[in-house]
Amino acid sequence: MTKSIFRICAILALGLTASQTILSAQEGHALVGVWDVSVTVKDCQTGALVRTVRSLQMFNRDGSFTETANTFLRGSSVGGWAHSTGLTFAAEFWFFRYKADGTFASIAKSLDMIELSQDGSQFSASGMVQDFDATNTLISTGCFTHTAKRL
């Protein structure tokens, strides 16, 4: 009798663990974590390279997003992300850009469409970044791609 109760409890525990893993994946939490990201920004019309940046991006379970890049010409990014469908996600985030002398250049808004790999170890993304001056007037638009690996 005791062995049967133990077996039933063990089976229930395994079933609960498996269902939590499935629910977590279904809820779109597979993107949660820290990522090493290579960013390529191009002119949307000509395709000419504007800049490359390396960043660390963190997707939090609550839908918040933070990022830092390897250049002093921009600040940290803040924003949010959401699961779209399947292995696809959307993110929207903002950051300040600075001139070489450290003064304000613009505030940038990025819209990002992310496609997670089947094994969840990488993602690729594409999107658009718009820069606005101090009066919130659009001054430039760039298109970007990301390739990322999970840290």
Backbone as a chain_set.jsonl record, in Angstrom:
{"seq": "MTKSIFRICAILALGLTASQTILSAQEGHALVGVWDVSVTVKDCQTGALVRTVRSLQMFNRDGSFTETANTFLRGSSVGGWAHSTGLTFAAEFWFFRYKADGTFASIAKSLDMIELSQDGSQFSASGMVQDFDATNTLISTGCFTHTAKRL", "coords": {"N": [[0.81, -1.188, 0.0], [1.881, 1.286, 0.858], [3.934, 1.54, -0.998], [2.449, 1.826, -3.35], [1.121, 4.277, -2.915], [3.354, 5.936, -2.805], [4.312, 5.608, -5.452], [2.161, 6.685, -6.892], [2.239, 9.343, -5.982], [4.772, 10.078, -6.941], [4.367, 9.857, -9.727], [2.363, 11.803, -10.063], [3.839, 14.082, -9.305], [5.824, 14.151, -11.322], [4.157, 14.489, -13.531], [3.027, 17.014, -12.966], [5.332, 18.618, -13.032], [6.089, 18.305, -15.743], [3.804, 19.405, -16.989], [3.986, 22.066, -16.125], [6.317, 22.878, -17.441], [5.491, 22.667, -20.107], [3.345, 24.514, -20.105], [4.754, 26.869, -19.529], [6.321, 27.152, -21.847], [4.255, 27.407, -23.712], [3.122, 29.8, -22.914], [4.89, 31.585, -23.895], [7.246, 32.191, -22.612], [9.743, 31.378, -23.361], [11.66, 33.089, -24.334], [12.684, 34.445, -22.227], [15.46, 35.625, -20.437], [19.038, 36.284, -20.716], [20.791, 37.678, -23.433], [23.384, 37.638, -25.892], [23.94, 39.903, -28.314], [24.322, 40.705, -31.728], [24.113, 43.569, -33.599], [23.066, 45.0, -36.607], [22.733, 47.928, -38.327], [21.106, 49.45, -41.004], [20.617, 51.738, -43.764], [17.315, 52.155, -44.616], [16.345, 52.591, -47.232], [18.538, 52.47, -49.069], [20.108, 50.383, -48.199], [22.626, 50.719, -47.273], [25.284, 50.328, -44.959], [24.96, 51.555, -41.708], [25.741, 51.356, -38.99], [27.344, 49.036, -36.728], [26.662, 47.245, -33.77], [27.236, 45.783, -30.613], [25.335, 44.157, -28.172], [23.888, 43.528, -24.917], [20.993, 41.939, -24.119], [18.125, 41.725, -22.062], [15.372, 39.821, -21.411], [12.612, 39.839, -19.457], [10.472, 37.856, -17.357], [8.116, 39.202, -16.71], [7.536, 40.697, -18.925], [9.035, 42.937, -19.307], [11.884, 44.707, -20.655], [15.367, 45.146, -20.991], [18.44, 46.653, -22.058], [21.879, 46.969, -22.86], [24.52, 48.552, -24.615], [27.635, 48.317, -26.469], [28.757, 50.87, -26.778], [29.567, 54.244, -26.047], [27.994, 56.139, -27.108], [25.328, 55.797, -26.809], [22.601, 55.304, -24.517], [21.317, 53.014, -21.992], [18.754, 50.714, -22.924], [15.202, 50.63, -22.457], [12.087, 48.944, -22.161], [9.449, 46.891, -23.471], [8.254, 43.537, -24.11], [6.512, 40.94, -25.918], [4.905, 37.789, -26.415], [4.155, 36.655, -29.632], [3.231, 34.603, -31.615], [3.669, 31.083, -31.767], [7.074, 30.676, -32.155], [7.629, 33.34, -32.271], [8.155, 36.736, -31.366], [7.548, 40.081, -30.175], [9.115, 43.212, -29.643], [9.425, 46.404, -28.079], [11.282, 49.259, -27.566], [13.195, 51.926, -25.99], [15.873, 54.326, -26.152], [18.471, 56.686, -25.272], [20.471, 58.649, -27.47], [23.775, 59.948, -27.813], [25.94, 62.726, -28.57], [29.402, 62.892, -29.63], [30.633, 64.525, -27.768], [29.194, 64.031, -25.511], [26.753, 65.269, -25.16], [23.142, 65.469, -25.507], [21.748, 63.806, -28.285], [19.572, 62.449, -29.526], [16.429, 60.729, -28.992], [15.761, 57.359, -29.276], [13.499, 55.078, -30.776], [12.736, 51.738, -30.939], [11.414, 49.069, -32.82], [10.924, 45.679, -32.818], [10.957, 42.511, -34.314], [11.087, 39.233, -33.417], [12.478, 36.028, -33.898], [12.654, 33.003, -32.48], [14.955, 30.284, -32.218], [14.341, 26.745, -32.753], [15.467, 25.171, -30.7], [15.783, 27.068, -28.755], [18.169, 28.369, -28.208], [19.148, 30.45, -29.705], [18.368, 33.522, -31.453], [16.967, 35.351, -34.196], [16.364, 38.56, -35.545], [14.507, 41.357, -36.831], [13.939, 44.795, -37.585], [12.921, 48.221, -36.969], [14.385, 51.366, -36.307], [13.768, 54.51, -34.995], [14.801, 57.858, -34.792], [14.359, 60.662, -32.714], [14.37, 64.166, -32.252], [14.967, 66.678, -29.651], [12.527, 67.991, -29.606], [10.755, 66.081, -30.238], [10.579, 65.543, -32.95], [10.765, 63.564, -35.816], [13.877, 62.52, -36.953], [15.47, 60.62, -38.208], [15.382, 57.328, -39.727], [16.118, 53.952, -39.38], [16.849, 50.606, -40.48], [17.163, 47.423, -38.989], [18.955, 44.386, -38.191], [19.203, 41.598, -36.026], [21.309, 39.146, -34.589], [21.459, 36.607, -32.239], [22.684, 34.945, -29.288], [21.942, 32.826, -26.589], [22.931, 33.55, -23.275]], "CA": [[0.0, 0.0, 0.0], [2.761, 2.451, 0.94], [4.631, 1.642, -2.287], [1.479, 2.324, -4.328], [0.933, 5.702, -2.65], [4.595, 6.585, -3.227], [4.324, 5.618, -6.923], [1.146, 7.645, -7.346], [2.775, 10.683, -5.704], [5.881, 10.318, -7.869], [3.782, 10.075, -11.051], [1.719, 13.116, -10.024], [4.893, 15.109, -9.284], [6.398, 14.213, -12.678], [3.14, 15.075, -14.414], [2.934, 18.439, -12.66], [6.548, 19.252, -13.556], [5.987, 18.333, -17.207], [2.769, 20.351, -17.412], [4.496, 23.417, -15.901], [7.26, 23.155, -18.528], [4.696, 22.886, -21.318], [2.631, 25.781, -19.951], [5.722, 27.964, -19.637], [6.653, 27.308, -23.265], [3.07, 27.883, -24.406], [2.878, 31.185, -22.548], [5.852, 32.429, -24.579], [8.349, 32.577, -21.741], [10.987, 30.789, -23.848], [12.606, 34.162, -24.644], [13.187, 34.986, -20.966], [16.878, 35.393, -20.185], [20.021, 37.262, -21.179], [21.243, 37.345, -24.779], [24.504, 38.349, -26.513], [23.293, 40.278, -29.572], [25.022, 41.489, -32.749], [23.135, 44.434, -34.254], [23.494, 45.667, -37.839], [21.773, 48.953, -38.735], [21.293, 49.879, -42.395], [19.683, 52.693, -44.342], [16.181, 51.367, -45.107], [16.148, 52.754, -48.672], [19.698, 52.087, -49.877], [20.76, 49.191, -47.671], [23.992, 51.058, -46.858], [25.581, 50.103, -43.547], [25.011, 52.745, -40.861], [26.594, 51.018, -37.847], [27.184, 47.746, -36.065], [26.72, 47.377, -32.322], [27.033, 44.553, -29.85], [24.572, 44.499, -26.973], [23.335, 42.504, -24.034], [19.566, 42.179, -23.962], [17.493, 40.883, -21.052], [13.921, 39.7, -21.503], [12.127, 39.4, -18.157], [9.211, 37.11, -17.358], [6.981, 40.122, -16.602], [7.356, 41.414, -20.186], [9.927, 44.097, -19.399], [13.069, 44.511, -21.482], [16.474, 46.081, -20.792], [19.561, 46.396, -22.961], [23.019, 47.868, -22.841], [25.324, 48.356, -25.822], [29.073, 48.507, -26.294], [29.182, 52.184, -27.256], [29.22, 55.345, -25.152], [27.134, 57.058, -27.847], [23.92, 55.542, -26.511], [22.313, 54.847, -23.165], [20.633, 51.73, -21.852], [17.394, 50.643, -23.468], [14.122, 50.119, -21.612], [10.882, 48.724, -22.944], [8.671, 45.701, -23.197], [8.173, 42.515, -25.153], [5.362, 40.043, -25.783], [4.833, 36.631, -27.297], [3.203, 36.846, -30.733], [2.683, 33.288, -31.912], [4.732, 30.099, -31.971], [8.393, 31.1, -31.689], [7.766, 34.736, -32.675], [7.959, 37.706, -30.299], [7.689, 41.484, -30.558], [9.661, 44.066, -28.585], [9.458, 47.838, -28.338], [12.135, 49.827, -26.531], [13.696, 53.274, -26.216], [17.165, 54.67, -25.559], [19.026, 57.98, -25.657], [21.737, 58.718, -28.209], [24.589, 61.096, -27.408], [26.996, 63.194, -29.467], [30.735, 62.511, -29.154], [30.984, 65.34, -26.59], [28.358, 63.598, -24.4], [25.476, 65.966, -25.102], [21.988, 64.779, -26.079], [21.578, 63.829, -29.735], [18.217, 62.039, -29.873], [15.847, 59.571, -28.32], [15.47, 56.367, -30.311], [12.441, 54.106, -30.537], [12.962, 50.541, -31.754], [10.381, 48.036, -32.929], [11.724, 44.491, -33.087], [10.258, 41.24, -34.488], [12.08, 38.232, -33.017], [12.167, 34.632, -34.21], [13.47, 32.132, -31.64], [15.27, 28.984, -32.812], [13.588, 25.619, -32.192], [16.058, 24.718, -29.44], [15.775, 28.17, -27.81], [19.513, 28.846, -27.891], [19.485, 31.579, -30.567], [17.27, 34.17, -32.152], [17.254, 36.356, -35.207], [15.328, 39.586, -35.467], [14.607, 42.504, -37.718], [13.075, 45.856, -37.109], [13.128, 49.6, -37.382], [14.72, 52.297, -35.237], [13.492, 55.898, -35.361], [15.418, 58.831, -33.902], [13.59, 61.889, -32.542], [15.14, 65.226, -31.587], [14.454, 67.126, -28.357], [11.136, 68.441, -29.752], [10.036, 64.883, -30.66], [10.475, 65.515, -34.406], [11.504, 62.458, -36.408], [15.052, 62.992, -37.701], [16.026, 59.547, -39.044], [14.844, 55.979, -39.581], [17.032, 52.904, -39.827], [16.376, 49.229, -40.398], [18.223, 46.643, -38.36], [18.845, 42.95, -37.962], [19.893, 41.085, -34.849], [21.55, 37.733, -34.378], [21.711, 36.526, -30.803], [22.814, 33.636, -28.639], [21.597, 32.859, -25.163], [24.051, 33.453, -22.34]], "C": [[0.859, 1.259, 0.0], [3.496, 2.658, -0.374], [3.694, 2.211, -3.354], [1.257, 3.822, -4.149], [2.164, 6.475, -3.105], [4.663, 6.695, -4.749], [3.331, 6.646, -7.478], [1.638, 9.075, -7.139], [3.901, 11.038, -6.672], [5.354, 10.618, -9.273], [3.101, 11.44, -11.113], [2.75, 14.24, -10.053], [5.525, 15.259, -10.659], [5.419, 14.853, -13.654], [3.003, 16.568, -14.207], [4.144, 19.196, -13.21], [6.485, 19.363, -15.074], [4.949, 19.339, -17.666], [3.218, 21.788, -17.19], [5.478, 23.809, -17.001], [6.502, 23.451, -19.811], [3.959, 24.212, -21.242], [3.569, 26.966, -20.102], [6.087, 28.212, -21.092], [5.457, 27.873, -24.032], [2.79, 29.348, -24.095], [3.896, 32.13, -23.194], [7.02, 32.855, -23.736], [9.702, 32.046, -22.221], [12.045, 31.842, -24.158], [13.245, 34.729, -23.376], [14.653, 34.621, -20.788], [17.728, 36.515, -20.738], [20.634, 36.76, -22.481], [22.415, 38.227, -25.196], [24.079, 38.62, -27.958], [24.241, 41.081, -30.46], [23.972, 42.241, -33.546], [23.771, 45.063, -35.489], [22.392, 46.632, -38.248], [22.116, 49.405, -40.145], [20.29, 50.958, -42.751], [18.56, 51.881, -44.986], [16.005, 51.448, -46.619], [17.31, 52.192, -49.48], [20.342, 50.784, -49.434], [22.182, 49.451, -47.211], [24.156, 50.868, -45.351], [25.681, 51.43, -42.814], [25.934, 52.497, -39.677], [26.381, 49.568, -37.455], [27.39, 47.981, -34.573], [26.601, 45.978, -31.726], [26.309, 44.949, -28.569], [24.271, 43.266, -26.143], [21.884, 42.874, -23.819], [19.002, 41.206, -22.936], [15.978, 40.981, -21.179], [13.434, 39.093, -20.192], [10.754, 38.758, -18.268], [7.988, 38.022, -17.317], [6.735, 40.945, -17.866], [8.215, 42.656, -20.304], [11.215, 43.7, -20.124], [14.103, 45.56, -21.095], [17.623, 45.66, -21.689], [20.663, 47.401, -22.669], [23.888, 47.536, -24.04], [26.781, 48.716, -25.546], [29.575, 49.842, -26.853], [28.728, 53.262, -26.269], [28.282, 56.343, -25.821], [25.646, 56.779, -27.647], [23.771, 55.033, -25.089], [21.687, 53.471, -23.172], [19.226, 51.821, -22.427], [16.434, 50.13, -22.411], [12.889, 49.947, -22.482], [10.174, 47.466, -22.527], [8.676, 44.751, -24.377], [6.956, 41.641, -24.88], [5.489, 38.898, -26.775], [3.808, 36.924, -28.383], [2.494, 35.534, -31.022], [3.843, 32.325, -32.142], [6.034, 30.547, -31.336], [8.678, 32.555, -32.052], [7.373, 35.661, -31.527], [8.107, 39.106, -30.867], [8.238, 42.248, -29.362], [9.612, 45.517, -29.037], [10.277, 48.447, -27.205], [12.703, 51.167, -26.969], [15.065, 53.429, -25.579], [17.585, 56.052, -26.045], [20.278, 57.776, -26.488], [22.442, 59.996, -27.782], [25.578, 61.452, -28.507], [28.338, 62.804, -28.848], [31.151, 63.303, -27.918], [30.106, 65.011, -25.379], [27.026, 64.3, -24.287], [24.396, 65.159, -25.822], [21.963, 64.932, -27.599], [20.137, 63.505, -30.124], [17.716, 60.984, -28.894], [15.404, 58.625, -29.424], [14.378, 55.42, -29.84], [12.667, 52.933, -31.484], [11.765, 49.604, -31.68], [11.065, 46.796, -33.497], [10.82, 43.267, -33.227], [11.299, 40.126, -34.358], [11.576, 36.843, -33.36], [13.159, 33.755, -33.445], [13.738, 30.817, -32.361], [14.491, 27.879, -32.101], [14.143, 25.179, -30.839], [16.164, 25.829, -28.394], [17.127, 28.753, -27.472], [19.922, 30.088, -28.676], [18.21, 32.281, -31.003], [17.811, 35.085, -33.221], [16.09, 37.337, -35.16], [15.552, 40.628, -36.54], [13.645, 43.565, -37.204], [13.477, 47.214, -37.633], [13.458, 50.427, -36.148], [14.503, 53.712, -35.754], [14.131, 56.81, -34.322], [14.61, 60.12, -33.916], [14.454, 62.917, -31.821], [14.446, 65.638, -30.284], [13.007, 67.625, -28.419], [10.227, 67.307, -30.24], [9.745, 64.856, -32.16], [11.337, 64.376, -34.937], [12.663, 63.002, -37.235], [15.712, 61.903, -38.538], [15.321, 58.23, -38.74], [15.863, 55.005, -40.129], [16.367, 51.551, -39.705], [17.508, 48.396, -39.805], [17.899, 45.164, -38.366], [19.651, 42.615, -36.719], [20.178, 39.603, -35.058], [21.984, 37.601, -32.928], [21.896, 35.084, -30.359], [22.562, 33.821, -27.157], [22.855, 32.737, -24.322], [23.658, 32.577, -21.161]], "O": [[0.602, 2.19, -0.763], [3.671, 3.79, -0.825], [4.13, 3.009, -4.183], [1.21, 4.56, -5.133], [2.046, 7.538, -3.714], [5.027, 7.744, -5.281], [3.639, 7.378, -8.419], [1.474, 9.923, -8.016], [3.973, 12.165, -7.163], [5.842, 11.534, -9.934], [3.242, 12.158, -12.103], [2.56, 15.239, -10.747], [5.742, 16.381, -11.118], [5.807, 15.659, -14.498], [2.874, 17.317, -15.176], [4.002, 20.278, -13.78], [6.799, 20.416, -15.628], [5.182, 20.06, -18.637], [2.87, 22.66, -17.986], [5.472, 24.956, -17.449], [6.841, 24.393, -20.527], [3.947, 24.965, -22.216], [3.216, 27.961, -20.735], [6.156, 29.362, -21.526], [5.628, 28.724, -24.906], [2.264, 30.063, -24.947], [3.778, 33.347, -23.055], [7.728, 33.794, -24.099], [10.711, 32.248, -21.545], [13.227, 31.509, -24.238], [14.255, 35.429, -23.458], [15.045, 33.467, -20.962], [17.223, 37.552, -21.17], [20.956, 35.579, -22.619], [22.439, 39.42, -24.893], [23.881, 37.687, -28.736], [24.885, 42.024, -29.999], [23.053, 41.64, -34.103], [24.88, 45.593, -35.425], [21.256, 46.222, -38.489], [23.271, 49.705, -40.447], [19.24, 51.078, -42.119], [18.826, 51.009, -45.814], [15.561, 50.48, -47.235], [17.09, 51.504, -50.477], [21.049, 50.147, -50.215], [22.881, 48.523, -46.803], [23.267, 51.211, -44.572], [26.402, 52.33, -43.245], [26.806, 53.315, -39.384], [25.373, 48.954, -37.803], [28.198, 48.818, -34.172], [25.937, 45.106, -32.286], [26.637, 45.964, -27.954], [24.383, 42.13, -26.603], [21.574, 43.985, -23.388], [19.343, 40.023, -22.929], [15.388, 42.056, -21.071], [13.797, 37.967, -19.853], [9.974, 39.08, -19.165], [6.931, 37.658, -17.834], [5.841, 41.791, -17.893], [8.133, 43.365, -21.307], [11.578, 42.526, -20.193], [13.765, 46.727, -20.895], [17.771, 44.488, -22.037], [20.4, 48.539, -22.28], [23.986, 46.376, -24.439], [27.109, 49.332, -24.532], [30.7, 49.923, -27.346], [27.627, 53.188, -25.724], [27.823, 57.288, -25.18], [24.8, 57.446, -28.243], [24.679, 54.419, -24.529], [21.543, 52.842, -24.22], [18.598, 52.879, -22.411], [16.797, 49.303, -21.574], [12.669, 50.71, -23.423], [10.277, 47.023, -21.383], [9.052, 45.114, -25.492], [6.436, 41.604, -23.765], [6.104, 39.033, -27.833], [2.708, 37.391, -28.086], [1.313, 35.37, -30.716], [4.887, 32.722, -32.658], [6.099, 30.773, -30.127], [9.838, 32.959, -32.131], [6.4, 35.416, -30.814], [8.72, 39.295, -31.918], [7.88, 41.974, -28.216], [9.742, 45.818, -30.223], [10.01, 48.192, -26.03], [12.696, 51.506, -28.153], [15.386, 52.759, -24.597], [17.124, 56.53, -27.082], [21.052, 56.85, -26.247], [21.805, 60.991, -27.436], [26.002, 60.592, -29.278], [28.4, 62.43, -27.676], [31.934, 62.812, -27.105], [30.249, 65.638, -24.33], [26.233, 63.968, -23.406], [24.693, 64.284, -26.635], [22.133, 66.028, -28.131], [19.544, 64.198, -30.95], [18.469, 60.432, -28.091], [14.754, 59.035, -30.385], [14.332, 55.015, -28.678], [12.777, 53.121, -32.695], [11.189, 49.382, -30.615], [11.711, 46.864, -34.543], [9.998, 43.01, -32.347], [12.276, 40.09, -35.106], [10.409, 36.517, -33.144], [14.357, 33.767, -33.729], [12.857, 30.289, -33.039], [14.036, 28.064, -30.972], [13.378, 24.85, -29.932], [16.588, 25.572, -27.267], [17.236, 29.554, -26.544], [20.931, 30.716, -28.355], [17.118, 31.717, -30.934], [18.955, 35.535, -33.164], [14.975, 36.98, -34.782], [16.648, 40.76, -37.085], [12.682, 43.277, -36.494], [14.247, 47.348, -38.584], [12.886, 50.219, -35.078], [14.995, 54.071, -36.824], [14.019, 56.568, -33.12], [14.223, 60.614, -34.975], [15.183, 62.578, -30.889], [13.463, 65.022, -29.871], [12.332, 67.678, -27.391], [9.076, 67.541, -30.61], [8.782, 64.226, -32.596], [12.499, 64.237, -34.555], [12.464, 63.842, -38.113], [16.439, 62.212, -39.482], [14.748, 58.037, -37.668], [16.409, 55.207, -41.214], [15.435, 51.373, -38.921], [18.679, 48.641, -40.093], [16.751, 44.749, -38.521], [20.648, 43.267, -36.406], [19.365, 38.89, -35.646], [22.789, 38.397, -32.442], [21.358, 34.147, -30.948], [22.922, 34.836, -26.562], [23.736, 31.927, -24.614], [24.463, 32.366, -20.254]]}, "num_chains": 1, "name": "protein.A"}
